[in-house]
Coordinates of C-alpha atoms in Angstrom, one line a residue:
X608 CA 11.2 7.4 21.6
X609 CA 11.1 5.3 25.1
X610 CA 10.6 2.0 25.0
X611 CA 7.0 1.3 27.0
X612 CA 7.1 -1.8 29.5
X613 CA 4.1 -3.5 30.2
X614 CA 3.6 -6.3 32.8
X615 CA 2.9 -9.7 31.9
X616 CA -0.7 -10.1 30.2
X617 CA -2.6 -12.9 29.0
X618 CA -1.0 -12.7 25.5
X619 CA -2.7 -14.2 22.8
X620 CA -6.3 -13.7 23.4
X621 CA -8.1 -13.1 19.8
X622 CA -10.9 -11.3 19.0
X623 CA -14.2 -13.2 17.8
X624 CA -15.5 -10.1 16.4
X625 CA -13.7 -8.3 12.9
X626 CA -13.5 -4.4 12.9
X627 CA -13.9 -5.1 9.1
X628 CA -16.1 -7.8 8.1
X629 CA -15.9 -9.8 5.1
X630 CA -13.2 -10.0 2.7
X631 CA -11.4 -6.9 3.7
X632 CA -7.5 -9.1 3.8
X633 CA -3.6 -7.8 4.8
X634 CA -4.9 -4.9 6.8
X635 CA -1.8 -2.1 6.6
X636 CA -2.4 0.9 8.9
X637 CA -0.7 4.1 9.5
X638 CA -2.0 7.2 12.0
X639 CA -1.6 11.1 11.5
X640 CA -2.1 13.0 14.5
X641 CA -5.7 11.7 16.1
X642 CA -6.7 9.7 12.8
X643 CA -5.6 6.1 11.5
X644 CA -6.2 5.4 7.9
X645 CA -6.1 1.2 7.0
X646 CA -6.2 0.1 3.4
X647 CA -6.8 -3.9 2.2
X648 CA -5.9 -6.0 -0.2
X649 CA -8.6 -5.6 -3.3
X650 CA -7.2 -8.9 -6.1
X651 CA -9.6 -8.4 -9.2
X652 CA -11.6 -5.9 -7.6
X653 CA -11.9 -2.3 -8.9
X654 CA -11.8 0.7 -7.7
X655 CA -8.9 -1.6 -5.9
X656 CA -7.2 -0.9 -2.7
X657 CA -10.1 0.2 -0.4
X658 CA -9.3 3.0 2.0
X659 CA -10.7 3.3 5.8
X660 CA -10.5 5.8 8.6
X661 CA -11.1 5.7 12.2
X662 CA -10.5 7.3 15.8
X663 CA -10.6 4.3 17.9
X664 CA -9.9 1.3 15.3
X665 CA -12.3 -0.1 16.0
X666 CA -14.9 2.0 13.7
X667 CA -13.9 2.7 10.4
X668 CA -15.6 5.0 7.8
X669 CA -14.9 4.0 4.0
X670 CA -13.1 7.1 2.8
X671 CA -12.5 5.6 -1.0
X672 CA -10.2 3.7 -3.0
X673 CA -6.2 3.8 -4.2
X674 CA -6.7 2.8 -7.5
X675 CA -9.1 4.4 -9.0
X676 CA -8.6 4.7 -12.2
X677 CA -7.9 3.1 -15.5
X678 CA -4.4 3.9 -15.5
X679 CA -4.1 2.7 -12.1
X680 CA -5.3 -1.0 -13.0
X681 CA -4.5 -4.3 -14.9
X682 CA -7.7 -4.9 -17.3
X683 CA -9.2 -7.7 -16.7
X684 CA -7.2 -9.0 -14.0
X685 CA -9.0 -12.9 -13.2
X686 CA -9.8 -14.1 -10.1
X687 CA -7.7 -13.5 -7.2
X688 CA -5.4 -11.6 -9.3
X689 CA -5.1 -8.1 -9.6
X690 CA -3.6 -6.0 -6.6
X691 CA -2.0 -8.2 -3.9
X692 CA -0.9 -6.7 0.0
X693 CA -0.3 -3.4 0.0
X694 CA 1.5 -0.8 2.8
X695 CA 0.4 2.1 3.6
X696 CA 2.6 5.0 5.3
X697 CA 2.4 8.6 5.8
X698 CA 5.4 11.2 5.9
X699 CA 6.5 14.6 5.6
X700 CA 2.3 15.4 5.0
X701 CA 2.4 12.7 1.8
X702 CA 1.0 9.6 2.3
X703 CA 2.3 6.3 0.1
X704 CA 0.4 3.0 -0.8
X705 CA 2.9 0.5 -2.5
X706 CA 1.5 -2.3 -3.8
X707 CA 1.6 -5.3 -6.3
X708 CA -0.8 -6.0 -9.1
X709 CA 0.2 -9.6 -10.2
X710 CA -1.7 -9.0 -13.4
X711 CA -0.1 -6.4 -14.4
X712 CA 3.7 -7.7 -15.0
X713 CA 6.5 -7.8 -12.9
X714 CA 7.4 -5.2 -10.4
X715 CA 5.7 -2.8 -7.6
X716 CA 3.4 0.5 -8.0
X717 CA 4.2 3.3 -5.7
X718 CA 1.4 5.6 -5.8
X719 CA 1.3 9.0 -3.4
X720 CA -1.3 11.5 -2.2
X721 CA -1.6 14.5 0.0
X722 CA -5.1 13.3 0.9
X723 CA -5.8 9.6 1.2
X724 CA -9.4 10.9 -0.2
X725 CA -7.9 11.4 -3.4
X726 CA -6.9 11.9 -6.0
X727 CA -4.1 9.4 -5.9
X728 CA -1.3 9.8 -8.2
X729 CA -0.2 7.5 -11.1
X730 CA 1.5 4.5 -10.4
X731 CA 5.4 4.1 -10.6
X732 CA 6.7 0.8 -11.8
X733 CA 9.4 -0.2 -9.4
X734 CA 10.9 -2.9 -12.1
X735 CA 13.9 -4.2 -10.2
X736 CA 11.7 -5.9 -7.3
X737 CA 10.2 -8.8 -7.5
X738 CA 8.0 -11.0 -5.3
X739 CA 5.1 -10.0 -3.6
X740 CA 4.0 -7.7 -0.5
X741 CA 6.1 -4.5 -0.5
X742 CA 6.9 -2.5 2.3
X743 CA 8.4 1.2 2.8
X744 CA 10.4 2.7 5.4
X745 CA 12.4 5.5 6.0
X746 CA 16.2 5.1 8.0
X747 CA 17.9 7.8 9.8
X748 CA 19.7 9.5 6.6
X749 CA 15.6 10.3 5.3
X750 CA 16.7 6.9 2.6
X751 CA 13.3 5.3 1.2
X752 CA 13.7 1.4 2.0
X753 CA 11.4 -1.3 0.2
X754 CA 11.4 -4.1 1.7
X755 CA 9.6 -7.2 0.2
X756 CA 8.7 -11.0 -0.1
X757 CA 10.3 -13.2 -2.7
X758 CA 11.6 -16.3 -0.9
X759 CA 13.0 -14.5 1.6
X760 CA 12.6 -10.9 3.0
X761 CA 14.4 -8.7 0.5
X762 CA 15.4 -4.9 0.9
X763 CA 17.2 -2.2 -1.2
X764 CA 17.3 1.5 -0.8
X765 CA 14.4 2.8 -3.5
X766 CA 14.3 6.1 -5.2
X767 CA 10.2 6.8 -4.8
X768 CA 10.1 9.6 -7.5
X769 CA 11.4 7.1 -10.7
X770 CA 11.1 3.5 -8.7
X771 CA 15.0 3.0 -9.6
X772 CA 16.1 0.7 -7.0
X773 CA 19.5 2.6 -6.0
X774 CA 21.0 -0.5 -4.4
X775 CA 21.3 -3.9 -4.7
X776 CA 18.7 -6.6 -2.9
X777 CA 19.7 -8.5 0.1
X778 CA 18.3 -11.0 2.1
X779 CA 17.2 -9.5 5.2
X780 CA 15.6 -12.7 7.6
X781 CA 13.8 -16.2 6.4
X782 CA 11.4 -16.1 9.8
X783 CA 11.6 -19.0 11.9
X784 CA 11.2 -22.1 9.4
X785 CA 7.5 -21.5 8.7
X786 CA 7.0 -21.5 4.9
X787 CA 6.1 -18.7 3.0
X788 CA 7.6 -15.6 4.9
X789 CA 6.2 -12.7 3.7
X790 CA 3.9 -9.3 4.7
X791 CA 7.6 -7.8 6.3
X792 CA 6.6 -4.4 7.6
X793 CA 9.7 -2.7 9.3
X794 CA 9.2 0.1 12.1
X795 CA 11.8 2.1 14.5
X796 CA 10.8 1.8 17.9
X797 CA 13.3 3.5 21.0
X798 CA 16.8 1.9 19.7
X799 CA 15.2 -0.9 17.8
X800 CA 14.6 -1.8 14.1
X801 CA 12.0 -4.3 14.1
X802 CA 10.6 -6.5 11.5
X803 CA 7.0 -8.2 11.5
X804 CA 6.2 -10.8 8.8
X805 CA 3.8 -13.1 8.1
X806 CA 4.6 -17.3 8.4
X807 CA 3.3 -20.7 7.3
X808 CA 1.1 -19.4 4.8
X809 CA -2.1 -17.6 4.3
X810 CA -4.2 -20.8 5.9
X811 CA -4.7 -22.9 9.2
X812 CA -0.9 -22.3 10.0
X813 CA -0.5 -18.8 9.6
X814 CA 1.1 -16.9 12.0
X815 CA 3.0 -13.7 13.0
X816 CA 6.6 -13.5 14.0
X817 CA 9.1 -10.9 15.1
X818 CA 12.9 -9.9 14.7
X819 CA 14.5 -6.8 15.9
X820 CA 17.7 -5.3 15.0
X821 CA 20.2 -2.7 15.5
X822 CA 19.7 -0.8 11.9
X823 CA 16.9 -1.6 9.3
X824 CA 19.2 -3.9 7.4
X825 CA 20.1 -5.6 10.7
X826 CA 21.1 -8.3 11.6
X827 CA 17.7 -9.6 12.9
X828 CA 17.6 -11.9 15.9
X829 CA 13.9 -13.5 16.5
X830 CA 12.1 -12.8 19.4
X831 CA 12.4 -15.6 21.7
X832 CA 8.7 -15.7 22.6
X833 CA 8.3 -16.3 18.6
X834 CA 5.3 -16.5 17.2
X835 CA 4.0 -13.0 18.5
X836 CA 0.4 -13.7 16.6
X837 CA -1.0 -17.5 16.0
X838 CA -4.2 -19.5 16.4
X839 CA -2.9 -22.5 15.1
X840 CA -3.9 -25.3 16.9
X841 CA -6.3 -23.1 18.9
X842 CA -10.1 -23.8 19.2
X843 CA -11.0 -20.3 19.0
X844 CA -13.6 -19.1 16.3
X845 CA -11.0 -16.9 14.4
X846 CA -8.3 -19.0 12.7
X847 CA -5.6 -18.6 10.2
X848 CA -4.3 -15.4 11.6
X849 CA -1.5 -13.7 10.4
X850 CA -0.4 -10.6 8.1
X851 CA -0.3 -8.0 11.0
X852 CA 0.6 -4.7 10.9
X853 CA 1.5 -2.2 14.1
X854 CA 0.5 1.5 14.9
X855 CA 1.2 3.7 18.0
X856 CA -1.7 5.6 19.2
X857 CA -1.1 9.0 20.1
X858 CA -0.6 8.1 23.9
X859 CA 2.1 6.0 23.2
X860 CA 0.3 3.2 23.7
X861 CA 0.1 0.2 20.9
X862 CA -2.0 -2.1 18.7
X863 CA -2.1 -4.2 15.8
X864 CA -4.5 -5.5 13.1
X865 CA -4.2 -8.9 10.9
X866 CA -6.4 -11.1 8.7
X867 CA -8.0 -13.7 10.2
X868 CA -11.2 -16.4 9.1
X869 CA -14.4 -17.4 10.9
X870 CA -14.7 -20.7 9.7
X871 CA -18.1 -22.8 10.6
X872 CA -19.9 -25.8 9.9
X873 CA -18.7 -29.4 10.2
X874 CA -15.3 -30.7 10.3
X875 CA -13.1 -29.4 8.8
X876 CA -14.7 -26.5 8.5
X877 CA -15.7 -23.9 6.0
X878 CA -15.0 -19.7 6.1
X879 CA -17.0 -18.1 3.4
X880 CA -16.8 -14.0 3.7
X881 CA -13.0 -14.3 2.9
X882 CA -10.1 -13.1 5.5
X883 CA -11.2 -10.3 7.5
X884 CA -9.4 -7.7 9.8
X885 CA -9.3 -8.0 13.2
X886 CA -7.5 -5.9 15.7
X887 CA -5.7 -6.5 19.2
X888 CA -3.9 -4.8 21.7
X889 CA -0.3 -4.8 22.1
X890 CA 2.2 -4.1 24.7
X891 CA 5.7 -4.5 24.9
X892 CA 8.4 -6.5 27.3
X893 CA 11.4 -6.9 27.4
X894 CA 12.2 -5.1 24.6
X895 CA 9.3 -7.3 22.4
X896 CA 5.8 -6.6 21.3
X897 CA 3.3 -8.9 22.7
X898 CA -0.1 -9.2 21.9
X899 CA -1.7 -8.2 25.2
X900 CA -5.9 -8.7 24.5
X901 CA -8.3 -8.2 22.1
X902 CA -9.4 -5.1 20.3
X903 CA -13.3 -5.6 19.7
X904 CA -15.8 -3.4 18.5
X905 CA -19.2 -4.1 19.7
X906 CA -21.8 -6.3 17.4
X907 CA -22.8 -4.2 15.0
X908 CA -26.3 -3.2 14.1
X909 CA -28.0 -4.5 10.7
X910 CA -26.1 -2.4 7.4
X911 CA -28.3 -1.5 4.3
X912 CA -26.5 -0.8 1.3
X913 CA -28.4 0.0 -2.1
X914 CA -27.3 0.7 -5.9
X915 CA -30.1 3.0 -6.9
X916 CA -30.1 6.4 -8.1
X917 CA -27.2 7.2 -10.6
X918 CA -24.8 6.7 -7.7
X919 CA -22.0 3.8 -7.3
X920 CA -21.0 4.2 -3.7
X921 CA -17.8 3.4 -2.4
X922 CA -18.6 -0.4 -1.5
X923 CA -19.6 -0.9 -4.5
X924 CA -16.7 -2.7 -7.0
X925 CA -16.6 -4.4 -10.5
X926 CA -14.7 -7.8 -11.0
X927 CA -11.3 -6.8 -13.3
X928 CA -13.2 -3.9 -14.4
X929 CA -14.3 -0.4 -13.1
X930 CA -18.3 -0.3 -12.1
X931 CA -18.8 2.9 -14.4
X932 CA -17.2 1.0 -17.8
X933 CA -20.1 -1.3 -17.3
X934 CA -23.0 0.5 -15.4
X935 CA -25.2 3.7 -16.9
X936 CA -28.1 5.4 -15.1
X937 CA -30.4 6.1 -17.7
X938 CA -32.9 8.3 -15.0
X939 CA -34.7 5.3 -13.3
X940 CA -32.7 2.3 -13.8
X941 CA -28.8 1.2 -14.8
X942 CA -28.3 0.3 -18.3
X943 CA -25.7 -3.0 -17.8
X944 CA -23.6 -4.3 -20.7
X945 CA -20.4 -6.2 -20.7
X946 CA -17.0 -4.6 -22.2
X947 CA -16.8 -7.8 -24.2
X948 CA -17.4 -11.3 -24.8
X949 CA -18.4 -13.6 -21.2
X950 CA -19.9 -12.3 -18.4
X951 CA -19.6 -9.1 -16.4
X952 CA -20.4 -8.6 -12.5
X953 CA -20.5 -5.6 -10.1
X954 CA -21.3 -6.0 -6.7
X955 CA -20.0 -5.5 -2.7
X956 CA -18.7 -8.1 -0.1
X957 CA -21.1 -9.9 2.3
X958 CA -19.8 -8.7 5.6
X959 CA -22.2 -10.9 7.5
X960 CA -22.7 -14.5 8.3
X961 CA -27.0 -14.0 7.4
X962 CA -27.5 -11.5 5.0
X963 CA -30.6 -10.3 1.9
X964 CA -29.8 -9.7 -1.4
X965 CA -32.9 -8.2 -3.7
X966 CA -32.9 -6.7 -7.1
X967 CA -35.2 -6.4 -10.0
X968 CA -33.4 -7.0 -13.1
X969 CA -35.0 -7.0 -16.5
X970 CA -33.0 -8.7 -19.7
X971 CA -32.2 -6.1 -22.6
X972 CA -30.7 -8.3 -25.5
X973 CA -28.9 -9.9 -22.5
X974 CA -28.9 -12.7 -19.8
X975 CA -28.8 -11.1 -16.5
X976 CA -28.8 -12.2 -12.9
X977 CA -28.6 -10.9 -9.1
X978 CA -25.5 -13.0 -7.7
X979 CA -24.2 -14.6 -5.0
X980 CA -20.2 -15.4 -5.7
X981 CA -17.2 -16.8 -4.9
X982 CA -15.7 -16.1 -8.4
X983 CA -17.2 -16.9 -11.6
X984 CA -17.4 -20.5 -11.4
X985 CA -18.3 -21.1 -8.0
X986 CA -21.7 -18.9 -7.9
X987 CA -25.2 -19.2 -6.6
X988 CA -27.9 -16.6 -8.9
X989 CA -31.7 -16.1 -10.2
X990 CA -31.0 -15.9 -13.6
X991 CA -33.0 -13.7 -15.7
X992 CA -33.9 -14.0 -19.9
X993 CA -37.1 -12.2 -22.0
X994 CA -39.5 -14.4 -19.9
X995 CA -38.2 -17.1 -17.6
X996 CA -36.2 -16.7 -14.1
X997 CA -33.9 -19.6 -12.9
X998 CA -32.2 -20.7 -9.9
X999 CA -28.8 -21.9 -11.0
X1000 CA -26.0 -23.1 -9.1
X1001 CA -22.3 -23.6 -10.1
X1002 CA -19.4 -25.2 -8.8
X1003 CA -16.4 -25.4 -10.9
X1004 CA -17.4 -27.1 -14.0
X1005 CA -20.6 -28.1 -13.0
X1006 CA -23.8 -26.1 -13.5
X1007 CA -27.3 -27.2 -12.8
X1008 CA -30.8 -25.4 -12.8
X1009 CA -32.7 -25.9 -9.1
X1010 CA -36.1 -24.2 -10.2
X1011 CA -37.8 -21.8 -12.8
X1012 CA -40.5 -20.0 -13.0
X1013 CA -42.3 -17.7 -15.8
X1014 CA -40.9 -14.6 -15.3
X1015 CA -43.6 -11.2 -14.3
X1016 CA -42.7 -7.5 -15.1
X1017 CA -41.6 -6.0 -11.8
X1018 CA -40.8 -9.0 -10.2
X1019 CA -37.8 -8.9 -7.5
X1020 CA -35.4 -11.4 -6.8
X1021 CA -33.8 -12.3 -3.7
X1022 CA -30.5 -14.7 -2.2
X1023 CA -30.8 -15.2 1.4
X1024 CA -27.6 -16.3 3.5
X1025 CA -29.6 -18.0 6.4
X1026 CA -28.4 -20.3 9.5
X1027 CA -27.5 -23.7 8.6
X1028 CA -30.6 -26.3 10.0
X1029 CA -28.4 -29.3 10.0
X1030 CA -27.7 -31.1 14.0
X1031 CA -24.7 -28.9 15.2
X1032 CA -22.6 -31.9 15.2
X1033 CA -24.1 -33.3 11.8
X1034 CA -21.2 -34.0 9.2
X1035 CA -24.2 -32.6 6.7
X1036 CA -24.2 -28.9 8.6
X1037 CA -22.2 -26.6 6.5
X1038 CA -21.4 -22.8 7.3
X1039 CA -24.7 -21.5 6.2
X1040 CA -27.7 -22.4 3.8
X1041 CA -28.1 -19.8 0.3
X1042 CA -32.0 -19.3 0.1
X1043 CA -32.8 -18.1 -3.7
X1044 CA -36.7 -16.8 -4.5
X1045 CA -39.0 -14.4 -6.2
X1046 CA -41.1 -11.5 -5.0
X1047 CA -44.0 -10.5 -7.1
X1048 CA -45.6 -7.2 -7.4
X1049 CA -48.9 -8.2 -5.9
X1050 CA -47.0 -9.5 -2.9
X1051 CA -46.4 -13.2 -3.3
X1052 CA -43.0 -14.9 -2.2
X1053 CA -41.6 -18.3 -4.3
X1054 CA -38.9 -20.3 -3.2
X1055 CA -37.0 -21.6 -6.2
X1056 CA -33.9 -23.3 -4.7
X1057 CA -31.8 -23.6 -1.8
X1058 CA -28.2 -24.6 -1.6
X1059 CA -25.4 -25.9 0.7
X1060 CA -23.0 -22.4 2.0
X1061 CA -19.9 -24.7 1.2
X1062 CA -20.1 -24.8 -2.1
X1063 CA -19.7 -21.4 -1.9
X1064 CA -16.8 -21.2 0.6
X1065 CA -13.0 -20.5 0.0
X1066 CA -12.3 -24.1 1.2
X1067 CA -14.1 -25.8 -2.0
X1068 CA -13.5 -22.8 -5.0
X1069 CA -10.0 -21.8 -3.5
X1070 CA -8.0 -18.3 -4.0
X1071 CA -7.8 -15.5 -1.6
X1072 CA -11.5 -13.1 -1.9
X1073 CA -14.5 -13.9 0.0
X1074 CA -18.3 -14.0 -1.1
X1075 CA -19.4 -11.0 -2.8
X1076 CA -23.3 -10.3 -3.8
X1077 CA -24.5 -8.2 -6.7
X1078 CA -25.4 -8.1 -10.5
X1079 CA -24.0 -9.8 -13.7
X1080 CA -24.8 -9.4 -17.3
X1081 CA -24.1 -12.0 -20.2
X1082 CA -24.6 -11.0 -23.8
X1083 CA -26.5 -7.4 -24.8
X1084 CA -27.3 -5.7 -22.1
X1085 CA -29.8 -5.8 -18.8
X1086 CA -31.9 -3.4 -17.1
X1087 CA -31.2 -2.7 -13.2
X1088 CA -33.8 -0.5 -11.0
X1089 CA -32.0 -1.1 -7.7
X1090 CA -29.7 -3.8 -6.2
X1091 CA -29.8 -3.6 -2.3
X1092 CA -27.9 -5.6 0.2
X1093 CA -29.0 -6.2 3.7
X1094 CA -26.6 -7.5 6.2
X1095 CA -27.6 -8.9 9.6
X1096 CA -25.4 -10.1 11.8

């Protein structure tokens, strides 16, 4: 392969729009002849490991998950646990996903198909690897190469069919004094072995750096124009970028996607939809990649997604446990009952800064709720018994009930995300406002509550997932006749 040349460019520029909103996080992305296929990080999510595939990268069709299946999955993996960064690569017609599920004990899963449809096969437990983020490659002599953070960058020569790690782990590159290297993806490009990571952490330092090399075990000397990817420091409305992975169109040309945030409101700001993927053009120089513009797509048009009708579509995911466990169409409505003791939710992300959220929910033995979430103790939900409905809000520790009314057969809730009404410069303005209400059959709207987006924002309940808007069940059981999500912009 020749090297391409590109002349200087404004390197840098970010996109302000994601090509996958909401908490879609360490984007890895491979290509087979016209198509690309991108997969995300998933944590306590199942089906986890979402799959994608576009033309352009900039429009991506959901295609299905990894992991989806209970042998596939920790049970009841807590929040943001579960399956951490994966990589995604293609070769000899099999594609491969390795990936880590903290929850699920030491070690890597490696898990193959001959379409990234499905099925995928079982996992295999690469045991000698620790640390987190694995990455595959293949060297010259066809030898299967993880490569992975713990510390450092680590590699060893893997056998894929048993996960026996066939040499020992070395120490590749420790990045460029940023804490927290890790995301190493390694690619062959003309004479070059490069190395991409991920620096200063998954937060308002994050960045991307390169190293290149003259064999995939090196030695790796950084790129002088280090760090390829920031925005750091920047006062753009995408921060915390980092986590980037590279793919070669099929006209030789190059780009790269990464997890970034939108945060919003007053100082110091507040991103509540998680960290999305964004995309961006890339050119080389020099012998380096160099992030040459932004790849955008254009705003999107409002997205309607409903759980109705028997069917759990692909956006659709349970927290630590698979939506069908919990979920039973019983001809007009879903039966909902927790595995076991506490309370069970299934939902879908809220990929858009204003969004709806309606569902009618009736209580079968069981206290049930349509939900707006974080993770279980940082949630916003009408809250629904025999006879009453309540607004309640909780933040860590803290619950408290912000209205009730009497409850009417066929009445249908709805959470609003809405535009914050505070003075843009107000210290009081946070990213959005959470509208929570009643519909009644006859027609009539109620306002029970409204609440304050940060409370409901990565910044105050931590961890690494985004909002996510659907249905739990406490106790017995609940009735569901549809849950539908409307997301604006």
């Amino acid at each position: 392969m020749i090297e391409p040349e590109a002349p200087s460019s404004p390197a840098g520029v970010l996109p302000t729009r994601p090509v996958l909103g909401g908490f879609h996080p360490d984007p890895t992305v491979c290509r087979v002849g016209d198509d690309f296929y991108l997969a995300c990080s998933s944590f306590e999510y199942a089906p986890g490991v979402p799959l994608f595939r576009s033309r352009d990268l900039l429009a991506w069709e959901p295609i299905g998950h990894v992991m989806d299946r209970p042998a596939h999955l920790a049970a009841g993996a807590g929040p943001s646990g579960g399956v951490y960064a994966p990589t995604l690569r293609h070769r000899d017609g099999t594609f491969h996903l390795v990936t880590t599920d903290v929850s699920a004990g030491p070690g890597h899963l490696l898990m193959t198909a001959s379409d990234p449809a499905g099925p995928w096969s079982d996992p295999v437990r690469i045991r000698g690897a620790g640390g987190i983020d694995p990455d595959l490659a293949w060297d010259e002599d066809g030898r299967c190469l993880l490569t992975w953070s713990d510390g450092g960058i680590r590699q060893a020569v893997l056998d894929p069919a048993t996960g026996e790690l066939l040499t020992g782990p070395r120490t590749l590159w420790s990045g460029t004094g940023g804490r927290d290297p890790e995301g190493p993806h390694l690619y062959r490009v003309g004479r070059w072995w490069y190395l991409v990571i991920a620096e200063g952490g998954t937060g308002p330092g994050h960045a991307v750096t390169v190293a290149r090399g003259p064999s995939p075990q090196g030695p790796f000397e950084p790129c002088p124009d280090n760090p390829l990817l920031t925005a750091r420091g920047t006062p753009g409305p995408v921060q915390n970028t980092g986590h980037a992975d590279l793919v070669e169109r099929p006209d030789g040309s190059w780009a790269m996607v990464f997890l970034g945030v939108r945060p919003a409101g007053s100082f110091p700001g507040w991103h509540v939809l998680g960290r999305e993927t964004f995309a961006a053009e890339v050119s080389w120089r020099d012998g380096w990649p160099v992030v040459s513009g932004p790849l955008e797509p254009p705003p999107r048009p409002p997205v309607w997604s409903v759980l109705a009708d028997g069917v759990i579509g692909p956006d659709w995911v349970g927290a630590g446990v698979l939506p069908g466990r919990v979920l039973r169409w019983a001809g007009d409505r879903w039966r909902m009952a927790p595995p076991g003791p506490g309370r069970v939710f299934v939902g879908r992300r809220q990929e858009h800064t204003t969004m709806t959220a309606r569902a009618v929910v009736a209580a079968d033995g069981g206290t049930g709720a349509l939900e707006l979430r974080i993770d279980p103790a940082h949630r916003f939900a009408l809250e629904v018994d025999a006879d009453r409905v309540r607004a309640v809000a909780q933040a860590g520790p803290l619950t408290t009930v912000l209205g009730e009314l009497p409850l009417r057969p066929g009445t249908e809730l709805e959470l609003r995300a809405v535009p914050p009404t505070a003075p843009l410069y107000s210290r009081e303005r946070g990213p959005d406002v959470l509208v929570a209400g009643v519909r009644t059959p006859d027609g009539g709207t109620t306002e029970l509550a409204r609440l304050d987006g940060r409370y409901l924002s990565t910044e105050v309940a931590g961890g690494f997932t985004g909002r996510m808007v659907g249905v739990s069940c406490a106790g017995g059981g609940i009735a569901v006749r549809s849950v539908e999500y409307l997301g604006g912009t």
